[in-house]
Coordinates of C-alpha atoms and ligand atoms in Angstrom, one line a residue:
X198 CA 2.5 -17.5 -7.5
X199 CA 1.7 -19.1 -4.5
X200 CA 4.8 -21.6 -3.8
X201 CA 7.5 -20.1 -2.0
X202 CA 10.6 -19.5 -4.2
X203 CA 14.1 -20.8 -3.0
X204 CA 16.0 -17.3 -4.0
X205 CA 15.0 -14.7 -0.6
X206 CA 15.0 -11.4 -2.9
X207 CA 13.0 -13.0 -5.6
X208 CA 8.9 -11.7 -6.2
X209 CA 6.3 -11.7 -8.1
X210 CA 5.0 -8.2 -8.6
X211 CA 2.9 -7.4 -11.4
X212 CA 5.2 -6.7 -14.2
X213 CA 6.2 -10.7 -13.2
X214 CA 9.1 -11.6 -11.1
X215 CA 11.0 -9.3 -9.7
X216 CA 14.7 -9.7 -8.2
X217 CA 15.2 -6.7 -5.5
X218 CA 13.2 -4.0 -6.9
X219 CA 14.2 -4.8 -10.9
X220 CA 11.6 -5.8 -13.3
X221 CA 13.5 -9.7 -14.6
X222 CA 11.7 -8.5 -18.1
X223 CA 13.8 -5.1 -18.3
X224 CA 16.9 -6.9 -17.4
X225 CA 16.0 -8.8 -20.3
X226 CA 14.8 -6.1 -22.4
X227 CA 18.3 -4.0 -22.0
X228 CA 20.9 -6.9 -22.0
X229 CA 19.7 -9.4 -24.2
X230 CA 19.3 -13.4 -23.1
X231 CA 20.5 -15.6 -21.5
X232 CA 21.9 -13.5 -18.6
X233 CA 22.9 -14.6 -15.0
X234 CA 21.3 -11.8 -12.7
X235 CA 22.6 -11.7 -9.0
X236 CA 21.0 -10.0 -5.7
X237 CA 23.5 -8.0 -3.4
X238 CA 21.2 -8.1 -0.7
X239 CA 20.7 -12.2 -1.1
X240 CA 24.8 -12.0 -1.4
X241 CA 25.1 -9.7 1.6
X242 CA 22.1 -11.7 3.8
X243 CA 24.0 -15.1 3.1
X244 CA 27.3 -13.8 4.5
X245 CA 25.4 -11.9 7.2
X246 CA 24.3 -14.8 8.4
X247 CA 27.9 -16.9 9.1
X248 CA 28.9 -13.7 10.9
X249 CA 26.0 -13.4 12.8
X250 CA 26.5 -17.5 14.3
X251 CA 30.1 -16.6 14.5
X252 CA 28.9 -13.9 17.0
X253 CA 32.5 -12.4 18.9
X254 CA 34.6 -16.0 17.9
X255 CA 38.0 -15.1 16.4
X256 CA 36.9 -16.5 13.0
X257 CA 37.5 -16.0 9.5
X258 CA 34.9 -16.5 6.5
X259 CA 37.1 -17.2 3.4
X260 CA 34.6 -16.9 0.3
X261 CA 34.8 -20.4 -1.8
X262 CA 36.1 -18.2 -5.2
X263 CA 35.2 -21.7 -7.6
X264 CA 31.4 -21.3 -6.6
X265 CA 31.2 -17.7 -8.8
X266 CA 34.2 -16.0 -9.6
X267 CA 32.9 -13.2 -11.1
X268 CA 34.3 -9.8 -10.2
X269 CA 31.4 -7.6 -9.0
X270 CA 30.5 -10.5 -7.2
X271 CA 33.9 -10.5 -5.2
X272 CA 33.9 -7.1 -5.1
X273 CA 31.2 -7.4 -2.9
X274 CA 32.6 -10.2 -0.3
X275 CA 35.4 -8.1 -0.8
X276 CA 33.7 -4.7 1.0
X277 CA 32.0 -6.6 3.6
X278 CA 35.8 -7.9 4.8
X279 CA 35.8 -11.8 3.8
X280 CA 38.3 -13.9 3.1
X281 CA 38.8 -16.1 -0.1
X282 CA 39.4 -19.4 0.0
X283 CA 41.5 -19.9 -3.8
X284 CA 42.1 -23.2 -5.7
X285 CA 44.5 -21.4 -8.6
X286 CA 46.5 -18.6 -9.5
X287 CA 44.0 -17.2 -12.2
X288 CA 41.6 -17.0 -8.6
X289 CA 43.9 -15.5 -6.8
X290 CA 44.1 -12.6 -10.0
X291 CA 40.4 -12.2 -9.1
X292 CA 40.5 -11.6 -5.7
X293 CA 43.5 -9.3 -6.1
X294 CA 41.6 -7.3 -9.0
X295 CA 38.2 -7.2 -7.1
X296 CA 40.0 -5.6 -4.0
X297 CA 40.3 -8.6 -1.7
X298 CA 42.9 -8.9 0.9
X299 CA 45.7 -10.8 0.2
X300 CA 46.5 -11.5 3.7
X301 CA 42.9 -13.2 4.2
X302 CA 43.6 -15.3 1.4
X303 CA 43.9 -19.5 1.8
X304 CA 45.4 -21.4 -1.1
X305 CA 43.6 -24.8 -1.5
X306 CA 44.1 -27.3 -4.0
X307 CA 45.8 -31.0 -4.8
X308 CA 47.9 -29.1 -8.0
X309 CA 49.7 -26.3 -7.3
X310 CA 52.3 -25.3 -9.9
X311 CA 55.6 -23.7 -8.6
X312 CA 54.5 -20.5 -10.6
X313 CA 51.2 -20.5 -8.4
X314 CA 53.2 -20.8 -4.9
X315 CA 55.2 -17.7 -6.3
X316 CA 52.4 -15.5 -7.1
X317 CA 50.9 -16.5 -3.7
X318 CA 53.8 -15.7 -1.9
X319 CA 54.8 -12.7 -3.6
X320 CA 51.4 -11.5 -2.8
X321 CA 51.5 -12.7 0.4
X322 CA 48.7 -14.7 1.2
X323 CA 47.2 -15.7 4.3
X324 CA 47.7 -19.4 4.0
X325 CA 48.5 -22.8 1.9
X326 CA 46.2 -25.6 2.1
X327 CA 49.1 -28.2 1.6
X328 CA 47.5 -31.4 0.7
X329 CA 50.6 -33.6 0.2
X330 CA 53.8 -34.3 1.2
X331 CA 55.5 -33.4 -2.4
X332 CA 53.5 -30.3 -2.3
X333 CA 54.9 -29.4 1.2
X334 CA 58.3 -30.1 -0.3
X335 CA 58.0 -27.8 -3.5
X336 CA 56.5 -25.3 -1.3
X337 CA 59.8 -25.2 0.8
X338 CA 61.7 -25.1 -2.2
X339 CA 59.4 -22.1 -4.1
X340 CA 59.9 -20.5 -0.8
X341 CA 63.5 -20.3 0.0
X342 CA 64.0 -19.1 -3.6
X343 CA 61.8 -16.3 -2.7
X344 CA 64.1 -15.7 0.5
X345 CA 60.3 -16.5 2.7
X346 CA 58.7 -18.9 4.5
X347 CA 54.6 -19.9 3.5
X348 CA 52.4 -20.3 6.4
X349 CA 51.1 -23.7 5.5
X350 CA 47.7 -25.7 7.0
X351 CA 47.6 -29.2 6.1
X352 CA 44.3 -30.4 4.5
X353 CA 43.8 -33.4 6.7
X354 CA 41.3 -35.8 5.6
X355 CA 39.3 -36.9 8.3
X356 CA 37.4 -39.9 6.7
X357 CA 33.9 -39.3 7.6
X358 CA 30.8 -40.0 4.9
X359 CA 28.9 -36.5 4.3
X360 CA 26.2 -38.5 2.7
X361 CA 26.2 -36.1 -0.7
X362 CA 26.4 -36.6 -4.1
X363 CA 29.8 -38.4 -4.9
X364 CA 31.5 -36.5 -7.3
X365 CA 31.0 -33.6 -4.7
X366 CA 32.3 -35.6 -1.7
X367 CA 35.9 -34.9 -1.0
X368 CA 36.6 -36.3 2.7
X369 CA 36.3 -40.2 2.2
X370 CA 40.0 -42.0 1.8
X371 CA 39.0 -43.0 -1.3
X372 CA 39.3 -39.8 -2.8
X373 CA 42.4 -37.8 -3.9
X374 CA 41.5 -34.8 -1.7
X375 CA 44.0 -34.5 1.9
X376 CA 46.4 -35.9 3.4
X377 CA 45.6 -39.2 5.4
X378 CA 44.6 -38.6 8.9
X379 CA 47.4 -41.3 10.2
X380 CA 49.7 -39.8 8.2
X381 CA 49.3 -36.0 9.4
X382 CA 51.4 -36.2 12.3
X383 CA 54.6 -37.1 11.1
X384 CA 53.7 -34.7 8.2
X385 CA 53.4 -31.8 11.0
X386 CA 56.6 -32.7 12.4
X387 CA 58.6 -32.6 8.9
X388 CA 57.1 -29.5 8.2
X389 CA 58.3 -28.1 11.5
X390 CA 61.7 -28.9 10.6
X391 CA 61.8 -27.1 7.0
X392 CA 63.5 -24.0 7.0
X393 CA 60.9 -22.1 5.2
X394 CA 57.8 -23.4 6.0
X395 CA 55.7 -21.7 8.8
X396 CA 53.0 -23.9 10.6
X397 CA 49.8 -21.5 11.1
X398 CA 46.8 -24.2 10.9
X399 CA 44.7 -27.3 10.1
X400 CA 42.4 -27.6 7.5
X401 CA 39.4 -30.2 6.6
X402 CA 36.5 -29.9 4.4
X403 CA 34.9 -33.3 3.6
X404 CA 32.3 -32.5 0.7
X405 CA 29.1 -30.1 -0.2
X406 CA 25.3 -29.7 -0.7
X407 CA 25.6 -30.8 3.3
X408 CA 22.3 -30.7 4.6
X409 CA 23.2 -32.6 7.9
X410 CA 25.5 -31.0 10.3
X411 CA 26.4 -34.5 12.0
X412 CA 29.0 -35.8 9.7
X413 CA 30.3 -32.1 10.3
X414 CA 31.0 -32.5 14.0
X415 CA 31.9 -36.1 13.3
X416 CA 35.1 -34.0 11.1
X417 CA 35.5 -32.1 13.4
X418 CA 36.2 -34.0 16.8
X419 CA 38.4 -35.8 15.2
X420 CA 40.3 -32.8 14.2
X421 CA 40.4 -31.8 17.3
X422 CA 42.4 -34.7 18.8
X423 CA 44.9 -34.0 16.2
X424 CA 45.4 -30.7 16.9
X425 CA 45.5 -31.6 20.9
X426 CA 47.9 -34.3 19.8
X427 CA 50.1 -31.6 17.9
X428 CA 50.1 -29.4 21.2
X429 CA 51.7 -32.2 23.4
X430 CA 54.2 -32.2 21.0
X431 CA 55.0 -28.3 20.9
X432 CA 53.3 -27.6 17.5
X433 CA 50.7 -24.8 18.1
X434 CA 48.4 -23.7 15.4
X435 CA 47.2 -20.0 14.6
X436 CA 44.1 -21.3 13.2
X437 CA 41.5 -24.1 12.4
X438 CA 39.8 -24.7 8.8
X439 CA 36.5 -26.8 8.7
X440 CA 36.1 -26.4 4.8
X441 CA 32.8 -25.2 3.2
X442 CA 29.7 -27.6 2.2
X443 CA 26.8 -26.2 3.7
X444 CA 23.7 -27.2 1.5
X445 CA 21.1 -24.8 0.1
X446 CA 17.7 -25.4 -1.0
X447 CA 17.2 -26.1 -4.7
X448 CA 13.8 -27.9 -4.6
X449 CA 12.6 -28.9 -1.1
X450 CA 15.7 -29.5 0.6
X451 CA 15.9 -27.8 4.2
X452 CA 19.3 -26.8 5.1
X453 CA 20.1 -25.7 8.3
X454 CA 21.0 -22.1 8.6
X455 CA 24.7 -21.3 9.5
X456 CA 23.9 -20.7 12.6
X457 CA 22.6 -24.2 13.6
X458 CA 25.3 -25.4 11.2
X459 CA 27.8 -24.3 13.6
X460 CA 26.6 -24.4 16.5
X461 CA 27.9 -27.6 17.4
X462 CA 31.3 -27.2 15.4
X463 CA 31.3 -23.6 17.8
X464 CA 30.8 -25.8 20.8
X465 CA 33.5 -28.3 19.7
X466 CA 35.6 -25.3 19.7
X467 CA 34.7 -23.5 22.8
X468 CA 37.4 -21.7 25.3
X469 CA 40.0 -22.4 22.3
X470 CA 42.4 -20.0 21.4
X471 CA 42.7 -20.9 17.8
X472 CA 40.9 -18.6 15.2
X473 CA 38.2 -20.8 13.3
X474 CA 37.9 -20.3 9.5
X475 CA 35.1 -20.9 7.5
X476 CA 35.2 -21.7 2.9
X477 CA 31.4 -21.4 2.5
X478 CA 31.3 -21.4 -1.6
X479 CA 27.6 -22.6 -2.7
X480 CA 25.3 -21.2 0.8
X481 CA 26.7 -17.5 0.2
X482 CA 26.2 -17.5 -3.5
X483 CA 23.7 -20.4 -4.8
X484 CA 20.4 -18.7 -4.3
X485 CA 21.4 -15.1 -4.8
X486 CA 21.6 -16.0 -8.7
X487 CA 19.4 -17.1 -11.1
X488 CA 19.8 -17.7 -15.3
X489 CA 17.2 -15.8 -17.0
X490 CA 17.0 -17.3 -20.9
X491 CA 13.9 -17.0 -23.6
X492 CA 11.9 -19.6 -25.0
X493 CA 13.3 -20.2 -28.5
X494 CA 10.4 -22.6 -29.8
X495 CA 8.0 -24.8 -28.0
X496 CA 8.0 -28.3 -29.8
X497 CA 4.7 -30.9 -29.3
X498 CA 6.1 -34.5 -29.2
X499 CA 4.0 -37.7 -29.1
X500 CA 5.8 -38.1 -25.7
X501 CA 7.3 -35.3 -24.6
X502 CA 6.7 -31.2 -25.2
X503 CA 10.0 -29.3 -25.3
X504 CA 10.8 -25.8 -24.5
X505 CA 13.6 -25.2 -26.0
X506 CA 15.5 -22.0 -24.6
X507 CA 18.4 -19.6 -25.5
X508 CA 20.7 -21.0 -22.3
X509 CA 21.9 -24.4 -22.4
X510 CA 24.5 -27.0 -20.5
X511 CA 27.1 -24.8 -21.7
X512 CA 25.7 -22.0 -19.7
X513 CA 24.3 -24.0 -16.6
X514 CA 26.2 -27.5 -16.7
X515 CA 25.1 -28.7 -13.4
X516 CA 21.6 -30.6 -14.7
X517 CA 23.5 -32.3 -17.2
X518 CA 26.7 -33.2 -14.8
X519 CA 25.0 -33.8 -11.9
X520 CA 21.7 -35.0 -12.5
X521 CA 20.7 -31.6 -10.2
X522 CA 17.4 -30.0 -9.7
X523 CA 17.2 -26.2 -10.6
X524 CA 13.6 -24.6 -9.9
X525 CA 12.4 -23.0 -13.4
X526 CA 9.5 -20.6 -13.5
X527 CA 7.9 -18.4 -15.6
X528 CA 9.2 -14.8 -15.5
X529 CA 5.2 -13.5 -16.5
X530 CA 3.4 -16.9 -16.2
X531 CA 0.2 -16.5 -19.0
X532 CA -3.4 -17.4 -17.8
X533 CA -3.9 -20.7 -19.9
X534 CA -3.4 -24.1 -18.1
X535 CA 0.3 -25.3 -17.6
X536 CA 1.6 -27.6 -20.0
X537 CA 4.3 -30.4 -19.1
X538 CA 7.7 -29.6 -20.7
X539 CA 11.0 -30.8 -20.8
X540 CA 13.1 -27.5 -20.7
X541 CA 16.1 -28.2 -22.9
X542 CA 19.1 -26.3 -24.5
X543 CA 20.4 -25.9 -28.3
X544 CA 23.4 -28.1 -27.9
X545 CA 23.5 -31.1 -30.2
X546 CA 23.6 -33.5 -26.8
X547 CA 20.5 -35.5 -25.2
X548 CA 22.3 -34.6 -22.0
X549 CA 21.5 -30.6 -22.6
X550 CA 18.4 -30.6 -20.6
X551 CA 17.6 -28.0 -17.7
X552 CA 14.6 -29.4 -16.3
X553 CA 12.5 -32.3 -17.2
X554 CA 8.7 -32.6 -16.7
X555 CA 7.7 -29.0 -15.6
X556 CA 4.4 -27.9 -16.1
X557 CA 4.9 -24.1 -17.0
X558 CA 1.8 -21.4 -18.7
X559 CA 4.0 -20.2 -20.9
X560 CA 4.4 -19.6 -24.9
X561 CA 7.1 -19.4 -27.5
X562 CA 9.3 -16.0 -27.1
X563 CA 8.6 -16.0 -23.1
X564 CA 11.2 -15.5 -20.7
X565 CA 12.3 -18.5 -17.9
X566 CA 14.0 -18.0 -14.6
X567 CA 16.3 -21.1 -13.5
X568 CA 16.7 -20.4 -10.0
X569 CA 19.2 -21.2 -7.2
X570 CA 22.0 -20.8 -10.5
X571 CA 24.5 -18.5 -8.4
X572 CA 26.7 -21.5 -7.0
X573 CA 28.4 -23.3 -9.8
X574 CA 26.8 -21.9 -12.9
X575 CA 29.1 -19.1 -14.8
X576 CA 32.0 -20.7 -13.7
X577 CA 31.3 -23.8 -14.9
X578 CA 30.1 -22.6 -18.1
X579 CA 32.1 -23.5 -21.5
X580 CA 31.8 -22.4 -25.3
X581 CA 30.7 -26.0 -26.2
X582 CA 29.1 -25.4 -30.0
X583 CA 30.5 -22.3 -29.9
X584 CA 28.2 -20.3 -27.7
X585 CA 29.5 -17.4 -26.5
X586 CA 29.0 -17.0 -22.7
X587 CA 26.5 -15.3 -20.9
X588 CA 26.2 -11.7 -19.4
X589 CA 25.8 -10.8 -15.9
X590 CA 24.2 -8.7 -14.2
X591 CA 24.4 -7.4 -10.2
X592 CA 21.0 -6.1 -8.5
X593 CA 21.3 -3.6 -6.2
X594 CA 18.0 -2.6 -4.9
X595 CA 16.7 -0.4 -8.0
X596 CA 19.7 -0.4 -10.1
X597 CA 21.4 -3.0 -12.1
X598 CA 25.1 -3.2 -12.8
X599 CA 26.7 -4.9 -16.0
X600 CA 29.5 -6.9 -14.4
X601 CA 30.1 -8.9 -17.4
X602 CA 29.6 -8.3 -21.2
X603 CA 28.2 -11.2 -23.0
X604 CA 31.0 -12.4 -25.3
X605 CA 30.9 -12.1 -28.6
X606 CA 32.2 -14.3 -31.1
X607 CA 35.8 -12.1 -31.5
X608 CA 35.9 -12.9 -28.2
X609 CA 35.9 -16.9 -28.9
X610 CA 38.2 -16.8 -31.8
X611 CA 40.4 -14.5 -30.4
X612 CA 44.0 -16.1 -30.7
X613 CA 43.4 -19.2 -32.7
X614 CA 44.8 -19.5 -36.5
X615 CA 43.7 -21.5 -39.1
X616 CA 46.6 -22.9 -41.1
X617 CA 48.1 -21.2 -43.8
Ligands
PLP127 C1 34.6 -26.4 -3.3 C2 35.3 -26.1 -2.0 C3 34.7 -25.3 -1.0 C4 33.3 -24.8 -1.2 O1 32.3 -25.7 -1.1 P1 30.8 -25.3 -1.1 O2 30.1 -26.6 -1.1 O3 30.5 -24.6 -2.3 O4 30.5 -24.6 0.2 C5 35.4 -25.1 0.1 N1 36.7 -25.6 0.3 C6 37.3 -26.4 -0.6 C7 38.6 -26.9 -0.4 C8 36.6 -26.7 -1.8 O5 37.2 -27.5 -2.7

């Protein structure tokens, strides 16, 4: 294979591709197909690289939990000190179970139940996102029943275009992320006069798949001038949030690395004292997975070929949400010329494609990799049709670690009752 592949820790050796120094075949061999197969070291590299451009700031990377919940793969953002940046109680379970610190902990999130502000409080996380004023309000309330006061950021929404996909764009006014930026002051100054509400921060995060850090800085100045604004006016914050978003590459994007990403947010920043925090979901976790799946049957059409695989939208939902581009190679490509396939799932939908058009040497019974599936793939997956989910697997170097059993179907009927 001579193009380069998107995932760092993914090569072809002669046994066919290879994630660290695992055989994809033997993963497929042992625990059966489809299976989503991470890389420590591609996890551990990814959030390397935001400490490395955060150099000696006071900053704080809070892992985007929604991007891949999974808990061997929080257990390891968990040893190398993140934060977690949480959008529900069930996350929040996660975090706590894979050995994250509470106290490093950020609470995002239009929806939060009273139950949810409990748990967070009683666990005593680091800080709530608040994104409205009804939610500041509840908060108080939840609070002063607890007999404590939440350390609140608002999520201020700073109006700029990141120029992404729209359903992934969350800092327009148009959307129901944030609080307006007009309206954050006087929302600052009510929250300093609740009784159990602590002011620690600001907090922005305007969309993902960024490939441009201009929109970015854009956020970010304006930010700024609020924060300055609340300063004159006695309110000092602990901390500021600039959200998550940076892009990966999928196909042929190129993203800037984290450290030209910030760069210009770190200059923004400069000879501040507030900490800066960081909810990096997709760019620590996108291309560290892949979905490895076997061709079921390979179908001549008068049109089209299909492959038609073991994994399916249910499994991998972003191609048929989103429209998005996931690389998909051959694990052991065979020497016969490529034929042109549209790579397509069981599920009685014309939307359960993978890929469409890829030329691919391959035959019936052979095993796929769909790369650049760490960000947004298990956790988006369902049981549509009945499929029981996925295993996964964690690389480590040679060894491979079962982090989750592929459900059976006890598992799917577990706790439903036909009537009587
Ligand atoms: C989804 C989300 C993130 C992570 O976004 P990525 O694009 O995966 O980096 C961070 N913060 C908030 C509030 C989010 O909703």
């Amino acid at each position: 294979m001579t193009t380069a592949l998107p995932m760092p820790t993914l090569s072809a050796g002669t046994a066919g591709l290879h994630l660290e120094g695992v055989a994809l075949a033997s993963i497929a061999e042992r625990f059966g197909t489809p299976t989503y197969v991470y890389s420590r070291a591609a996890l551990t590299a990814a959030y390397a690289a935001y400490q490395q451009a955060l150099g000696e700031r006071k900053a704080l990377v809070c892992y985007a939990v929604k991007a891949n919940s999974s808990l061997g793969v929080l257990s390891v953002f968990a040893r190398l000190g993140a934060g977690f940046d949480i959008v529900s109680g069930g996350e929040l379970a996660r975090v706590l179970a894979a050995g994250g610190d509470a106290g490093k902990v950020i609470f995002s999130g239009v929806g939060k139940t009273a139950a949810e502000m409990r748990f967070a409080l009683d666990a005593g996380i680091g800080c709530f996102n608040v994104e409205s004023a009804a939610e500041l309000d509840r908060l108080n309330d939840v609070a002063a029943a607890a007999g404590k006061r939440a350390p609140i950021a608002f999520r201020v929404n700073p109006d700029v275009n990141p120029n992404t996909h729209p359903y992934i764009s969350t800092g327009l006014r148009s959307n129901k992320f944030g609080v307006a930026f007009d309206e954050a002051l006087d929302l600052y100054r009510k929250a300093a006069r609740l009784p159990h509400i602590e002011i620690s921060g600001i907090d922005c995060h305007i969309g993902s798949q960024l490939l441009d850090p201009a929109p970015m800085t854009e956020a970010a100045e304006k930010i700024l001038g609020l924060v300055d604004q609340l300063g004159r006016e006695g309110i000092k914050l602990d901390h500021i949030d600039l959200g998550g978003g940076l892009g990966i590459r999928y196909r042929d994007e190129e993203p800037p690395t984290p450290s030209i990403y910030l760069k210009p947010l770190l200059d923004c920043f400069a000879g501040r004292d507030e900490a800066l925090c960081f909810e990096p979901g997709r760019s620590l976790v996108g291309n560290a997975g892949l979905l490895l799946t076997r061709i079921e049957y390979l179908k001549p059409g008068v049109e089209k070929n299909f492959a038609i695989i073991d994994a399916a939208m249910n499994d991998l939902a972003r191609p048929a949400l989103y429209d998005a581009y996931h690389e998909i190679v051959a694990v052991a490509p065979r020497a016969v010329p490529a034929s042109r396939y549209e790579v397509v799932g069981p599920i009685c939908e014309s939307g359960d494609f993978l890929g469409h058009d890829r030329d691919l040497s391959v035959a019936a019974g052979d095993l796929l990799a769909i790369l650049s599936a760490g960000a947004y793939g298990m956790t988006m997956s369902s049981n549509y049709n009945t499929r029981p989910r996925a295993a996964e697997v964690l690389v480590d170097g040679d060894a491979v670690h079962l982090i989750r059993e592929r459900e059976t179907l006890s598992h799917l009927l577990k706790g439903e009752t036909p009537l009587a």
